[in-house]
Amino acid sequence: MAEEFHGYAAFDKEGILKPYSYTPKPLDDEDIEVEITHCGICGTDLHTIKSGWAPAMYPVIVGHEIVGKVSKKGSKVNDFNIGDRVGIGFQVYSCGKCDECIAGYNQLCPTRVFTINDKWNNQYQAHGGYADKIRAHSNSVFHIPKEISSAEACPLLCAGLTTFVPLKRHKVGPGMKVGILGIGGLGHLAIQWAAKMGAEVTAISQRYNTCNLKICSELIIFSNLTYY
Ligand SMILES: [Zn+2]
Ligand SMILES: [Zn+2]
């Protein structure tokens, strides 16, 4: 009998999650199977279940801030062991060989596979973290440092990464001023990164955080934020 993973999927634009089982892709030589213990909720998950970005491939299991333990690994996976605590973000595959991958831009790989609402191929759909297990290429799986709890690690795998990368790329540090526009799921993490990097941080948001710039007269600005 074909192996099955079990999760909660949206079946239509209503976005109501109901139990759903699916056949996972075969475990290839460089793949890792993760038994999921934790999964964050990202705005993209909520958009996806309601076809907010584009028509979703229903039934769709979302969740792309995933932490769990390695339960199986392919024969060519050397840097992970069974039982290791690991995380997976928005991508479960990049080829590792194309110009983009070699330049370190795996997210631009033309053959990438996203964690949710995507297909490995015509036969196997990629389903996300509101499930018991997931399979991913080992180059899309990350060790979680023991200092971070699983629940705290989850949002860092999408919201955290999204805000950390531009700060790192622009070499934010002491003596620099950084403005964070919009203090929501991503913005509150950006404030903390930038403050830890030593910058003078200004948070720019609205009274109700509605992301509606028409009421910018109600902008609230917090300066010189310090996080410990
Ligand atoms: Zn996300
Ligand atoms: Zn590639």
CSV table of C-alpha atoms and ligand atoms in Angstrom, one decimal:
chain,number,residue,atom,x,y,z
A,1,MET,CA,0.0,0.0,0.0
A,2,ALA,CA,1.3,3.5,-0.8
A,3,GLU,CA,2.7,5.4,2.1
A,4,GLU,CA,0.6,8.3,3.3
A,5,PHE,CA,1.2,11.5,5.2
A,6,HIS,CA,-1.6,13.0,7.2
A,7,GLY,CA,-2.4,16.7,7.6
A,8,TYR,CA,-5.0,19.4,7.5
A,9,ALA,CA,-5.9,20.8,4.1
A,10,ALA,CA,-8.0,23.6,2.7
A,11,PHE,CA,-10.4,22.2,0.0
A,12,ASP,CA,-11.7,25.5,-1.5
A,13,LYS,CA,-11.6,29.2,-1.1
A,14,GLU,CA,-13.5,29.0,2.2
A,15,GLY,CA,-10.1,28.1,3.6
A,16,ILE,CA,-11.5,25.7,6.2
A,17,LEU,CA,-8.9,23.1,7.2
A,18,LYS,CA,-10.0,19.5,7.3
A,19,PRO,CA,-8.1,16.2,7.7
A,20,TYR,CA,-6.5,15.1,4.5
A,21,SER,CA,-4.0,12.3,3.6
A,22,TYR,CA,-1.7,12.3,0.6
A,23,THR,CA,1.1,10.2,-0.9
A,24,PRO,CA,4.4,11.8,-0.5
A,25,LYS,CA,7.2,12.0,-3.1
A,26,PRO,CA,9.6,9.0,-2.9
A,27,LEU,CA,12.6,9.7,-0.6
A,28,ASP,CA,15.5,10.3,-3.0
A,29,ASP,CA,19.2,9.9,-2.2
A,30,GLU,CA,19.6,13.5,-1.1
A,31,ASP,CA,16.2,13.9,0.6
A,32,ILE,CA,15.3,14.2,4.2
A,33,GLU,CA,12.0,13.2,5.8
A,34,VAL,CA,11.0,15.3,8.9
A,35,GLU,CA,8.6,14.3,11.6
A,36,ILE,CA,6.9,17.7,12.2
A,37,THR,CA,6.6,18.9,15.8
A,38,HIS,CA,5.9,22.6,15.3
A,39,CYS,CA,4.8,24.9,12.4
A,40,GLY,CA,4.3,28.7,12.4
A,41,ILE,CA,1.4,30.6,10.7
A,42,CYS,CA,2.6,33.1,8.1
A,43,GLY,CA,0.4,35.6,6.2
A,44,THR,CA,1.2,33.7,3.0
A,45,ASP,CA,-0.5,30.6,4.5
A,46,LEU,CA,-3.7,32.5,5.0
A,47,HIS,CA,-3.5,34.1,1.6
A,48,THR,CA,-2.8,30.7,0.0
A,49,ILE,CA,-5.8,28.8,1.5
A,50,LYS,CA,-8.1,31.5,0.2
A,51,SER,CA,-6.4,31.6,-3.3
A,52,GLY,CA,-5.3,35.2,-2.4
A,53,TRP,CA,-2.1,35.0,-4.5
A,54,ALA,CA,-3.3,32.9,-7.3
A,55,PRO,CA,-5.7,29.9,-7.6
A,56,ALA,CA,-4.5,27.3,-5.1
A,57,MET,CA,-4.1,23.7,-6.0
A,58,TYR,CA,-6.8,22.3,-3.7
A,59,PRO,CA,-6.7,20.3,-1.6
A,60,VAL,CA,-3.7,22.3,-0.2
A,61,ILE,CA,-1.8,21.8,3.1
A,62,VAL,CA,-0.1,25.0,4.0
A,63,GLY,CA,2.5,25.8,6.7
A,64,HIS,CA,6.1,26.8,5.8
A,65,GLU,CA,7.8,27.6,9.1
A,66,ILE,CA,8.4,24.0,10.0
A,67,VAL,CA,10.5,22.5,12.8
A,68,GLY,CA,10.7,18.8,13.5
A,69,LYS,CA,13.0,15.8,13.8
A,70,VAL,CA,14.8,13.9,11.0
A,71,SER,CA,12.9,10.6,10.7
A,72,LYS,CA,14.5,9.3,7.4
A,73,LYS,CA,17.3,10.3,5.1
A,74,GLY,CA,18.6,9.4,1.7
A,75,SER,CA,21.8,7.4,1.2
A,76,LYS,CA,23.8,10.5,0.1
A,77,VAL,CA,22.8,12.7,3.1
A,78,ASN,CA,25.8,13.0,5.4
A,79,ASP,CA,25.3,16.2,7.4
A,80,PHE,CA,22.1,15.2,9.1
A,81,ASN,CA,21.4,12.3,11.4
A,82,ILE,CA,18.2,10.6,12.4
A,83,GLY,CA,16.7,12.5,15.3
A,84,ASP,CA,18.4,15.8,14.5
A,85,ARG,CA,16.1,18.9,15.2
A,86,VAL,CA,15.8,20.7,11.9
A,87,GLY,CA,13.8,23.5,10.2
A,88,ILE,CA,12.3,24.0,6.7
A,89,GLY,CA,11.2,27.4,5.3
A,90,PHE,CA,9.4,28.3,2.1
A,91,GLN,CA,11.4,26.1,-0.3
A,92,VAL,CA,11.9,22.3,-0.3
A,93,TYR,CA,14.2,22.0,-3.4
A,94,SER,CA,16.8,23.8,-5.5
A,95,CYS,CA,19.1,22.0,-7.9
A,96,GLY,CA,22.4,23.2,-6.5
A,97,LYS,CA,23.9,23.2,-10.0
A,98,CYS,CA,22.5,26.2,-12.0
A,99,ASP,CA,24.1,29.6,-12.2
A,100,GLU,CA,21.6,31.0,-9.6
A,101,CYS,CA,22.3,28.2,-7.1
A,102,ILE,CA,26.1,28.4,-7.5
A,103,ALA,CA,25.8,32.2,-6.9
A,104,GLY,CA,24.0,31.5,-3.6
A,105,TYR,CA,20.6,32.5,-4.9
A,106,ASN,CA,18.9,29.2,-4.5
A,107,GLN,CA,15.6,31.0,-4.2
A,108,LEU,CA,15.9,31.9,-7.8
A,109,CYS,CA,16.7,28.4,-9.1
A,110,PRO,CA,14.4,27.8,-12.2
A,111,THR,CA,13.6,24.3,-11.0
A,112,ARG,CA,12.9,25.3,-7.3
A,113,VAL,CA,10.0,23.7,-5.5
A,114,PHE,CA,8.1,25.7,-2.9
A,115,THR,CA,7.0,24.1,0.3
A,116,ILE,CA,3.3,24.8,-0.2
A,117,ASN,CA,1.0,25.0,-3.2
A,118,ASP,CA,3.6,23.6,-5.6
A,119,LYS,CA,4.4,20.4,-7.4
A,120,TRP,CA,7.5,18.2,-7.3
A,121,ASN,CA,6.3,16.9,-10.7
A,122,ASN,CA,3.1,15.9,-12.3
A,123,GLN,CA,2.6,13.0,-9.9
A,124,TYR,CA,3.5,14.5,-6.5
A,125,GLN,CA,2.3,17.7,-5.0
A,126,ALA,CA,4.4,19.6,-2.4
A,127,HIS,CA,2.4,20.0,0.8
A,128,GLY,CA,3.4,22.0,3.9
A,129,GLY,CA,3.8,21.8,7.6
A,130,TYR,CA,0.3,21.3,9.0
A,131,ALA,CA,0.9,17.6,8.8
A,132,ASP,CA,2.7,14.8,10.5
A,133,LYS,CA,5.6,14.6,8.1
A,134,ILE,CA,7.3,16.3,5.1
A,135,ARG,CA,10.1,15.5,2.7
A,136,ALA,CA,12.6,18.0,1.3
A,137,HIS,CA,16.0,18.1,-0.4
A,138,SER,CA,18.7,18.3,2.2
A,139,ASN,CA,19.9,21.6,0.9
A,140,SER,CA,16.6,23.1,2.0
A,141,VAL,CA,16.8,21.7,5.5
A,142,PHE,CA,18.6,23.5,8.4
A,143,HIS,CA,19.9,22.5,11.8
A,144,ILE,CA,18.2,24.4,14.6
A,145,PRO,CA,20.6,25.6,17.3
A,146,LYS,CA,20.0,24.1,20.7
A,147,GLU,CA,19.7,27.6,22.2
A,148,ILE,CA,16.4,28.3,20.4
A,149,SER,CA,13.1,26.5,21.3
A,150,SER,CA,11.2,24.9,18.4
A,151,ALA,CA,8.3,27.3,18.8
A,152,GLU,CA,10.6,30.3,18.7
A,153,ALA,CA,12.5,28.9,15.7
A,154,CYS,CA,9.5,28.5,13.5
A,155,PRO,CA,8.7,32.1,12.6
A,156,LEU,CA,12.4,32.7,11.9
A,157,LEU,CA,12.2,30.4,8.9
A,158,CYS,CA,10.1,32.8,6.9
A,159,ALA,CA,9.3,36.1,8.6
A,160,GLY,CA,12.7,36.1,10.3
A,161,LEU,CA,14.7,35.2,7.2
A,162,THR,CA,12.8,37.7,5.1
A,163,THR,CA,13.8,40.6,7.4
A,164,PHE,CA,17.3,39.3,8.4
A,165,VAL,CA,18.7,39.0,4.8
A,166,PRO,CA,18.3,42.6,3.7
A,167,LEU,CA,19.8,43.9,6.9
A,168,LYS,CA,22.8,41.5,6.6
A,169,ARG,CA,23.2,42.3,2.9
A,170,HIS,CA,23.3,46.0,3.6
A,171,LYS,CA,25.8,45.4,6.4
A,172,VAL,CA,23.7,47.1,9.1
A,173,GLY,CA,25.7,47.8,12.2
A,174,PRO,CA,26.7,50.5,14.8
A,175,GLY,CA,26.5,54.1,13.5
A,176,MET,CA,23.7,53.3,11.0
A,177,LYS,CA,20.1,54.4,11.2
A,178,VAL,CA,17.4,51.9,10.1
A,179,GLY,CA,13.7,52.5,9.6
A,180,ILE,CA,11.3,49.6,9.8
A,181,LEU,CA,8.0,50.4,8.0
A,182,GLY,CA,5.1,48.3,9.2
A,183,ILE,CA,5.3,46.6,12.6
A,184,GLY,CA,3.5,43.3,12.0
A,185,GLY,CA,4.6,39.7,11.8
A,186,LEU,CA,7.8,40.6,9.9
A,187,GLY,CA,8.4,44.2,11.2
A,188,HIS,CA,8.6,43.2,14.9
A,189,LEU,CA,11.4,40.7,14.0
A,190,ALA,CA,13.2,43.3,11.8
A,191,ILE,CA,13.3,45.7,14.8
A,192,GLN,CA,15.0,43.1,16.9
A,193,TRP,CA,17.5,42.1,14.2
A,194,ALA,CA,18.5,45.7,13.5
A,195,ALA,CA,18.8,46.6,17.2
A,196,LYS,CA,20.9,43.6,17.9
A,197,MET,CA,23.1,44.5,14.9
A,198,GLY,CA,23.8,47.8,16.7
A,199,ALA,CA,21.8,50.2,14.5
A,200,GLU,CA,19.7,53.1,15.7
A,201,VAL,CA,16.2,51.8,14.9
A,202,THR,CA,13.1,53.8,14.0
A,203,ALA,CA,9.8,51.8,13.8
A,204,ILE,CA,7.1,53.3,11.6
A,205,SER,CA,3.6,52.0,11.9
A,206,GLN,CA,0.0,52.9,12.4
A,207,ARG,CA,-2.3,53.0,15.3
A,208,TYR,CA,-4.2,49.9,14.1
A,209,ASN,CA,-1.5,48.4,11.9
A,210,THR,CA,-3.9,48.1,9.0
A,211,CYS,CA,-1.3,48.5,6.3
A,212,ASN,CA,-3.4,51.3,4.8
A,213,LEU,CA,-1.0,54.2,4.0
A,214,LYS,CA,-3.9,56.6,3.4
A,215,ILE,CA,-4.0,57.4,7.1
A,216,CYS,CA,-0.3,58.2,7.4
A,217,SER,CA,-1.3,61.2,9.5
A,218,GLU,CA,-1.7,58.7,12.2
A,219,LEU,CA,1.7,57.2,11.8
A,220,ILE,CA,3.3,56.4,15.1
A,221,ILE,CA,7.1,56.6,15.2
A,222,PHE,CA,9.2,54.9,17.9
A,223,SER,CA,12.8,55.9,17.9
A,224,ASN,CA,15.9,54.5,19.5
A,225,LEU,CA,14.4,51.1,20.2
A,226,THR,CA,16.6,48.8,22.2
A,227,TYR,CA,16.0,45.1,22.5
A,228,TYR,CA,17.9,42.7,24.8
B,1,ZN,ZN,5.9,33.0,5.0
B,2,ZN,ZN,19.4,25.7,-9.3
